[in-house]
């Protein structure tokens, strides 16, 4: 595992340095003369069990992307806050694009990046349901264009993150509303958790096969968790996971041409 570095205090405040939303077009034009990589955080707005916030997936991606962009001096695009979350639609508050809509959005986004001369698009992903639609969109783009190189890192799937979760949460980490992602949002969005009562949950094994319809998902996982006990999540774990994930993402980003 990579060493955990001490981040300067400013990294825990508002991280705004390398955000596209705060650039002028001449600044972007200048950036592109030196660097053609953009970080694109993607996530989802969907239920995360009874004690996880609905913005979990996009907040994790956005929070990590901001830190990684600042640290590597790489431009960060605005997060795509809605993803492919059809299977969560039987829980109030979840928002979703259909896979076909997601593909159409991605084609337009890729066109935008290519039009301005970006070469590398480094996705920091916070939601498992995005992976197949995004890979499909990448394939469609590459079938018709010679531009753009795509890199996809789902932060919770990186071995460095998995090792920490295995050590601290074991079988109770689960695969949705996981201890790890809830912990990271306790660190990124601490104030939201002041209104949420922490609970411990029993983890039960359930047989299932993806894809699931929204009805099937709720029948299999009535409270929205998938075999996780987010009662183990703490802000302190979230802070450690933040450092581990940032270091791992920076290492992946450093491999880009
Ligand atoms: Ni999630």
mmCIF file of C-alpha atoms and ligand atoms in Angstrom:
data_model
loop_
_atom_site.group_PDB
_atom_site.id
_atom_site.type_symbol
_atom_site.label_atom_id
_atom_site.label_comp_id
_atom_site.label_asym_id
_atom_site.label_seq_id
_atom_site.Cartn_x
_atom_site.Cartn_y
_atom_site.Cartn_z
ATOM 1 C CA UNK A 1 0.000 0.000 0.000
ATOM 2 C CA UNK A 2 1.192 3.510 -0.773
ATOM 3 C CA UNK A 3 2.204 5.669 2.179
ATOM 4 C CA UNK A 4 -0.475 7.992 3.519
ATOM 5 C CA UNK A 5 0.714 11.551 3.188
ATOM 6 C CA UNK A 6 -0.143 14.471 5.427
ATOM 7 C CA UNK A 7 -2.331 16.851 3.504
ATOM 8 C CA UNK A 8 -2.161 20.555 4.221
ATOM 9 C CA UNK A 9 -5.183 21.840 6.192
ATOM 10 C CA UNK A 10 -6.625 23.605 3.126
ATOM 11 C CA UNK A 11 -7.448 20.217 1.636
ATOM 12 C CA UNK A 12 -10.185 19.751 4.191
ATOM 13 C CA UNK A 13 -11.910 22.966 3.323
ATOM 14 C CA UNK A 14 -13.396 24.051 0.057
ATOM 15 C CA UNK A 15 -11.194 22.766 -2.742
ATOM 16 C CA UNK A 16 -11.714 25.023 -5.716
ATOM 17 C CA UNK A 17 -8.347 25.420 -7.409
ATOM 18 C CA UNK A 18 -8.732 23.270 -10.510
ATOM 19 C CA UNK A 19 -12.472 23.347 -11.115
ATOM 20 C CA UNK A 20 -13.736 23.992 -14.641
ATOM 21 C CA UNK A 21 -16.726 25.833 -13.172
ATOM 22 C CA UNK A 22 -14.419 28.562 -11.855
ATOM 23 C CA UNK A 23 -12.251 28.997 -14.966
ATOM 24 C CA UNK A 24 -12.645 31.533 -17.729
ATOM 25 C CA UNK A 25 -12.355 30.320 -21.313
ATOM 26 C CA UNK A 26 -8.925 31.966 -21.808
ATOM 27 C CA UNK A 27 -7.703 30.062 -18.726
ATOM 28 C CA UNK A 28 -8.938 26.783 -20.220
ATOM 29 C CA UNK A 29 -7.320 27.653 -23.546
ATOM 30 C CA UNK A 30 -4.030 28.256 -21.754
ATOM 31 C CA UNK A 31 -4.371 25.022 -19.745
ATOM 32 C CA UNK A 32 -4.873 23.051 -22.970
ATOM 33 C CA UNK A 33 -1.558 24.323 -24.369
ATOM 34 C CA UNK A 34 0.194 22.442 -21.562
ATOM 35 C CA UNK A 35 -2.099 19.619 -20.572
ATOM 36 C CA UNK A 36 -4.943 17.783 -22.289
ATOM 37 C CA UNK A 37 -6.300 15.722 -19.408
ATOM 38 C CA UNK A 38 -9.605 16.339 -17.680
ATOM 39 C CA UNK A 39 -11.005 14.565 -14.632
ATOM 40 C CA UNK A 40 -14.705 13.763 -14.877
ATOM 41 C CA UNK A 41 -16.388 12.735 -11.597
ATOM 42 C CA UNK A 42 -19.475 10.585 -12.142
ATOM 43 C CA UNK A 43 -21.885 9.178 -9.598
ATOM 44 C CA UNK A 44 -25.530 8.734 -8.849
ATOM 45 C CA UNK A 45 -28.358 10.248 -6.833
ATOM 46 C CA UNK A 46 -29.972 7.214 -5.242
ATOM 47 C CA UNK A 47 -31.021 5.660 -1.975
ATOM 48 C CA UNK A 48 -28.208 4.355 0.227
ATOM 49 C CA UNK A 49 -30.123 2.430 2.870
ATOM 50 C CA UNK A 50 -31.877 3.967 5.887
ATOM 51 C CA UNK A 51 -28.758 5.754 7.194
ATOM 52 C CA UNK A 52 -26.810 6.739 4.064
ATOM 53 C CA UNK A 53 -27.365 9.979 2.149
ATOM 54 C CA UNK A 54 -28.923 9.943 -1.314
ATOM 55 C CA UNK A 55 -25.991 11.889 -2.775
ATOM 56 C CA UNK A 56 -23.431 9.314 -1.564
ATOM 57 C CA UNK A 57 -22.157 8.154 -4.954
ATOM 58 C CA UNK A 58 -21.689 11.509 -6.594
ATOM 59 C CA UNK A 59 -20.406 13.192 -3.447
ATOM 60 C CA UNK A 60 -17.687 10.536 -3.049
ATOM 61 C CA UNK A 61 -16.627 11.012 -6.688
ATOM 62 C CA UNK A 62 -16.841 14.813 -6.527
ATOM 63 C CA UNK A 63 -14.948 15.041 -3.237
ATOM 64 C CA UNK A 64 -12.136 12.749 -4.387
ATOM 65 C CA UNK A 65 -11.932 14.390 -7.824
ATOM 66 C CA UNK A 66 -11.561 17.854 -6.309
ATOM 67 C CA UNK A 67 -8.643 16.733 -4.149
ATOM 68 C CA UNK A 68 -6.968 14.708 -6.905
ATOM 69 C CA UNK A 69 -7.352 17.581 -9.388
ATOM 70 C CA UNK A 70 -5.857 20.095 -6.978
ATOM 71 C CA UNK A 71 -3.010 17.808 -6.038
ATOM 72 C CA UNK A 72 -2.120 16.906 -9.649
ATOM 73 C CA UNK A 73 -2.991 20.307 -11.138
ATOM 74 C CA UNK A 74 -5.516 18.649 -13.441
ATOM 75 C CA UNK A 75 -8.744 20.307 -14.500
ATOM 76 C CA UNK A 76 -11.915 18.843 -12.973
ATOM 77 C CA UNK A 77 -15.241 18.910 -14.853
ATOM 78 C CA UNK A 78 -18.523 19.338 -12.960
ATOM 79 C CA UNK A 79 -19.767 16.032 -11.535
ATOM 80 C CA UNK A 80 -22.416 14.079 -13.374
ATOM 81 C CA UNK A 81 -24.684 13.712 -10.353
ATOM 82 C CA UNK A 82 -27.291 11.411 -11.902
ATOM 83 C CA UNK A 83 -26.350 7.992 -13.246
ATOM 84 C CA UNK A 84 -27.931 4.715 -14.244
ATOM 85 C CA UNK A 85 -29.871 3.741 -11.117
ATOM 86 C CA UNK A 86 -33.026 2.120 -12.513
ATOM 87 C CA UNK A 87 -32.871 -0.653 -9.893
ATOM 88 C CA UNK A 88 -33.156 1.904 -7.055
ATOM 89 C CA UNK A 89 -36.304 3.566 -8.384
ATOM 90 C CA UNK A 90 -38.630 1.928 -5.838
ATOM 91 C CA UNK A 91 -37.016 4.054 -3.119
ATOM 92 C CA UNK A 92 -38.127 7.705 -2.790
ATOM 93 C CA UNK A 93 -35.534 10.261 -3.806
ATOM 94 C CA UNK A 94 -33.620 8.136 -6.297
ATOM 95 C CA UNK A 95 -33.061 9.673 -9.729
ATOM 96 C CA UNK A 96 -31.990 7.789 -12.834
ATOM 97 C CA UNK A 97 -31.139 7.964 -16.496
ATOM 98 C CA UNK A 98 -32.021 4.963 -18.638
ATOM 99 C CA UNK A 99 -28.941 3.239 -20.117
ATOM 100 C CA UNK A 100 -29.837 4.649 -23.567
ATOM 101 C CA UNK A 101 -30.127 8.174 -22.135
ATOM 102 C CA UNK A 102 -26.822 7.738 -20.316
ATOM 103 C CA UNK A 103 -25.160 6.749 -23.567
ATOM 104 C CA UNK A 104 -26.594 9.791 -25.376
ATOM 105 C CA UNK A 105 -25.389 12.118 -22.605
ATOM 106 C CA UNK A 106 -21.923 10.589 -22.732
ATOM 107 C CA UNK A 107 -21.663 10.945 -26.514
ATOM 108 C CA UNK A 108 -22.419 14.674 -26.155
ATOM 109 C CA UNK A 109 -19.961 15.036 -23.282
ATOM 110 C CA UNK A 110 -17.227 13.225 -25.254
ATOM 111 C CA UNK A 111 -17.945 15.471 -28.245
ATOM 112 C CA UNK A 112 -17.518 18.520 -25.999
ATOM 113 C CA UNK A 113 -14.159 17.340 -24.658
ATOM 114 C CA UNK A 114 -12.874 16.351 -28.110
ATOM 115 C CA UNK A 115 -14.030 19.630 -29.653
ATOM 116 C CA UNK A 116 -11.788 21.634 -27.298
ATOM 117 C CA UNK A 117 -8.723 19.427 -27.688
ATOM 118 C CA UNK A 118 -8.808 17.309 -24.553
ATOM 119 C CA UNK A 119 -7.094 13.962 -25.124
ATOM 120 C CA UNK A 120 -7.475 12.062 -21.850
ATOM 121 C CA UNK A 121 -10.710 11.748 -19.907
ATOM 122 C CA UNK A 122 -10.071 10.314 -16.450
ATOM 123 C CA UNK A 123 -13.346 9.200 -14.881
ATOM 124 C CA UNK A 124 -13.578 8.958 -11.115
ATOM 125 C CA UNK A 125 -16.676 6.865 -10.588
ATOM 126 C CA UNK A 126 -18.778 6.471 -7.456
ATOM 127 C CA UNK A 127 -21.511 4.123 -8.692
ATOM 128 C CA UNK A 128 -21.409 0.513 -9.893
ATOM 129 C CA UNK A 129 -24.489 0.927 -12.092
ATOM 130 C CA UNK A 130 -22.588 3.413 -14.288
ATOM 131 C CA UNK A 131 -19.829 1.000 -15.289
ATOM 132 C CA UNK A 132 -21.530 -1.002 -18.042
ATOM 133 C CA UNK A 133 -23.403 1.968 -19.609
ATOM 134 C CA UNK A 134 -20.205 4.033 -19.540
ATOM 135 C CA UNK A 135 -18.085 1.288 -21.082
ATOM 136 C CA UNK A 136 -20.770 0.883 -23.724
ATOM 137 C CA UNK A 137 -20.658 4.630 -24.444
ATOM 138 C CA UNK A 138 -16.848 4.550 -24.674
ATOM 139 C CA UNK A 139 -17.051 1.665 -27.164
ATOM 140 C CA UNK A 140 -19.584 3.529 -29.267
ATOM 141 C CA UNK A 141 -17.414 6.664 -29.326
ATOM 142 C CA UNK A 142 -14.241 4.762 -30.218
ATOM 143 C CA UNK A 143 -16.047 2.908 -33.004
ATOM 144 C CA UNK A 144 -16.615 6.240 -34.751
ATOM 145 C CA UNK A 145 -13.783 8.524 -33.639
ATOM 146 C CA UNK A 146 -10.008 8.422 -33.315
ATOM 147 C CA UNK A 147 -10.006 11.000 -30.525
ATOM 148 C CA UNK A 148 -10.005 10.731 -26.711
ATOM 149 C CA UNK A 149 -8.460 8.122 -24.443
ATOM 150 C CA UNK A 150 -10.701 6.973 -21.615
ATOM 151 C CA UNK A 151 -9.636 5.884 -18.153
ATOM 152 C CA UNK A 152 -12.153 4.648 -15.614
ATOM 153 C CA UNK A 153 -11.426 4.224 -11.923
ATOM 154 C CA UNK A 154 -14.256 3.215 -9.604
ATOM 155 C CA UNK A 155 -12.786 4.422 -6.324
ATOM 156 C CA UNK A 156 -14.226 1.689 -4.112
ATOM 157 C CA UNK A 157 -12.910 -1.075 -6.380
ATOM 158 C CA UNK A 158 -9.244 -0.096 -6.106
ATOM 159 C CA UNK A 159 -7.227 -2.765 -4.250
ATOM 160 C CA UNK A 160 -5.838 -0.184 -1.807
ATOM 161 C CA UNK A 161 -9.382 0.754 -0.741
ATOM 162 C CA UNK A 162 -10.596 -2.854 -0.653
ATOM 163 C CA UNK A 163 -7.681 -3.834 1.605
ATOM 164 C CA UNK A 164 -8.630 -1.178 4.163
ATOM 165 C CA UNK A 165 -12.314 -2.156 4.042
ATOM 166 C CA UNK A 166 -11.512 -5.843 4.374
ATOM 167 C CA UNK A 167 -9.355 -5.136 7.416
ATOM 168 C CA UNK A 168 -11.865 -2.906 9.211
ATOM 169 C CA UNK A 169 -15.299 -4.048 8.029
ATOM 170 C CA UNK A 170 -14.760 -7.601 6.718
ATOM 171 C CA UNK A 171 -17.934 -9.299 5.510
ATOM 172 C CA UNK A 172 -20.051 -6.417 6.819
ATOM 173 C CA UNK A 173 -18.814 -3.979 4.161
ATOM 174 C CA UNK A 174 -21.445 -5.271 1.707
ATOM 175 C CA UNK A 175 -21.984 -4.100 -1.860
ATOM 176 C CA UNK A 176 -24.402 -1.190 -1.534
ATOM 177 C CA UNK A 177 -24.634 1.415 1.229
ATOM 178 C CA UNK A 178 -21.254 -0.040 2.139
ATOM 179 C CA UNK A 179 -19.374 0.823 5.316
ATOM 180 C CA UNK A 180 -16.685 2.443 3.176
ATOM 181 C CA UNK A 181 -18.829 4.778 1.105
ATOM 182 C CA UNK A 182 -20.997 5.807 4.054
ATOM 183 C CA UNK A 183 -17.802 6.510 6.041
ATOM 184 C CA UNK A 184 -16.402 8.665 3.235
ATOM 185 C CA UNK A 185 -19.583 10.785 3.143
ATOM 186 C CA UNK A 186 -19.462 11.124 6.948
ATOM 187 C CA UNK A 187 -16.123 12.844 6.316
ATOM 188 C CA UNK A 188 -17.137 14.839 3.209
ATOM 189 C CA UNK A 189 -20.640 15.834 4.379
ATOM 190 C CA UNK A 190 -20.433 15.627 8.179
ATOM 191 C CA UNK A 191 -23.255 18.110 8.767
ATOM 192 C CA UNK A 192 -25.786 15.895 6.937
ATOM 193 C CA UNK A 193 -25.172 13.114 9.462
ATOM 194 C CA UNK A 194 -26.113 15.321 12.407
ATOM 195 C CA UNK A 195 -29.742 14.598 11.446
ATOM 196 C CA UNK A 196 -29.300 10.860 10.878
ATOM 197 C CA UNK A 197 -29.444 8.402 13.739
ATOM 198 C CA UNK A 198 -26.759 5.741 13.518
ATOM 199 C CA UNK A 199 -27.987 2.159 13.540
ATOM 200 C CA UNK A 200 -26.436 -1.275 13.544
ATOM 201 C CA UNK A 201 -27.746 -3.752 11.006
ATOM 202 C CA UNK A 202 -27.670 -7.501 10.746
ATOM 203 C CA UNK A 203 -26.007 -8.710 7.569
ATOM 204 C CA UNK A 204 -27.820 -11.541 5.835
ATOM 205 C CA UNK A 205 -26.727 -13.424 2.761
ATOM 206 C CA UNK A 206 -29.088 -12.955 -0.186
ATOM 207 C CA UNK A 207 -28.912 -14.699 -3.557
ATOM 208 C CA UNK A 208 -29.377 -12.346 -6.473
ATOM 209 C CA UNK A 209 -28.410 -11.872 -10.068
ATOM 210 C CA UNK A 210 -27.944 -8.477 -11.720
ATOM 211 C CA UNK A 211 -29.610 -6.777 -13.478
ATOM 212 C CA UNK A 212 -32.578 -6.493 -11.122
ATOM 213 C CA UNK A 213 -35.765 -4.545 -11.766
ATOM 214 C CA UNK A 214 -36.681 -1.860 -9.232
ATOM 215 C CA UNK A 215 -39.399 -4.155 -7.833
ATOM 216 C CA UNK A 216 -37.053 -7.133 -7.578
ATOM 217 C CA UNK A 217 -34.384 -5.019 -5.879
ATOM 218 C CA UNK A 218 -36.758 -3.820 -3.171
ATOM 219 C CA UNK A 219 -38.073 -7.349 -2.620
ATOM 220 C CA UNK A 220 -34.530 -8.692 -2.182
ATOM 221 C CA UNK A 221 -33.215 -5.700 -0.204
ATOM 222 C CA UNK A 222 -36.231 -4.123 1.556
ATOM 223 C CA UNK A 223 -34.324 -1.341 3.359
ATOM 224 C CA UNK A 224 -31.980 -0.615 0.440
ATOM 225 C CA UNK A 225 -28.729 -1.980 1.876
ATOM 226 C CA UNK A 226 -27.019 -4.835 0.119
ATOM 227 C CA UNK A 227 -25.457 -7.032 2.804
ATOM 228 C CA UNK A 228 -23.770 -4.112 4.567
ATOM 229 C CA UNK A 229 -23.699 -2.831 8.121
ATOM 230 C CA UNK A 230 -23.121 0.922 7.825
ATOM 231 C CA UNK A 231 -23.341 1.021 11.626
ATOM 232 C CA UNK A 232 -19.584 0.370 11.455
ATOM 233 C CA UNK A 233 -18.965 3.553 9.435
ATOM 234 C CA UNK A 234 -17.292 6.496 11.157
ATOM 235 C CA UNK A 235 -15.959 9.850 10.057
ATOM 236 C CA UNK A 236 -12.481 8.684 11.072
ATOM 237 C CA UNK A 237 -12.674 5.691 8.747
ATOM 238 C CA UNK A 238 -13.908 8.089 6.064
ATOM 239 C CA UNK A 239 -10.883 10.336 6.504
ATOM 240 C CA UNK A 240 -8.503 7.372 6.214
ATOM 241 C CA UNK A 241 -10.313 6.091 3.119
ATOM 242 C CA UNK A 242 -10.138 9.562 1.611
ATOM 243 C CA UNK A 243 -6.343 9.592 1.923
ATOM 244 C CA UNK A 244 -5.971 6.042 0.631
ATOM 245 C CA UNK A 245 -8.277 6.608 -2.356
ATOM 246 C CA UNK A 246 -6.645 9.949 -3.239
ATOM 247 C CA UNK A 247 -3.163 8.431 -3.191
ATOM 248 C CA UNK A 248 -4.297 5.495 -5.320
ATOM 249 C CA UNK A 249 -6.086 7.743 -7.835
ATOM 250 C CA UNK A 250 -3.067 10.044 -8.073
ATOM 251 C CA UNK A 251 -0.909 7.034 -8.815
ATOM 252 C CA UNK A 252 -3.279 5.904 -11.615
ATOM 253 C CA UNK A 253 -3.435 9.432 -12.999
ATOM 254 C CA UNK A 254 0.364 9.702 -13.027
ATOM 255 C CA UNK A 255 0.505 6.772 -15.484
ATOM 256 C CA UNK A 256 -1.357 8.725 -18.175
ATOM 257 C CA UNK A 257 0.691 9.962 -21.144
HETATM 258 NI NI1 LIG B 1 -23.051 3.868 -3.550
#
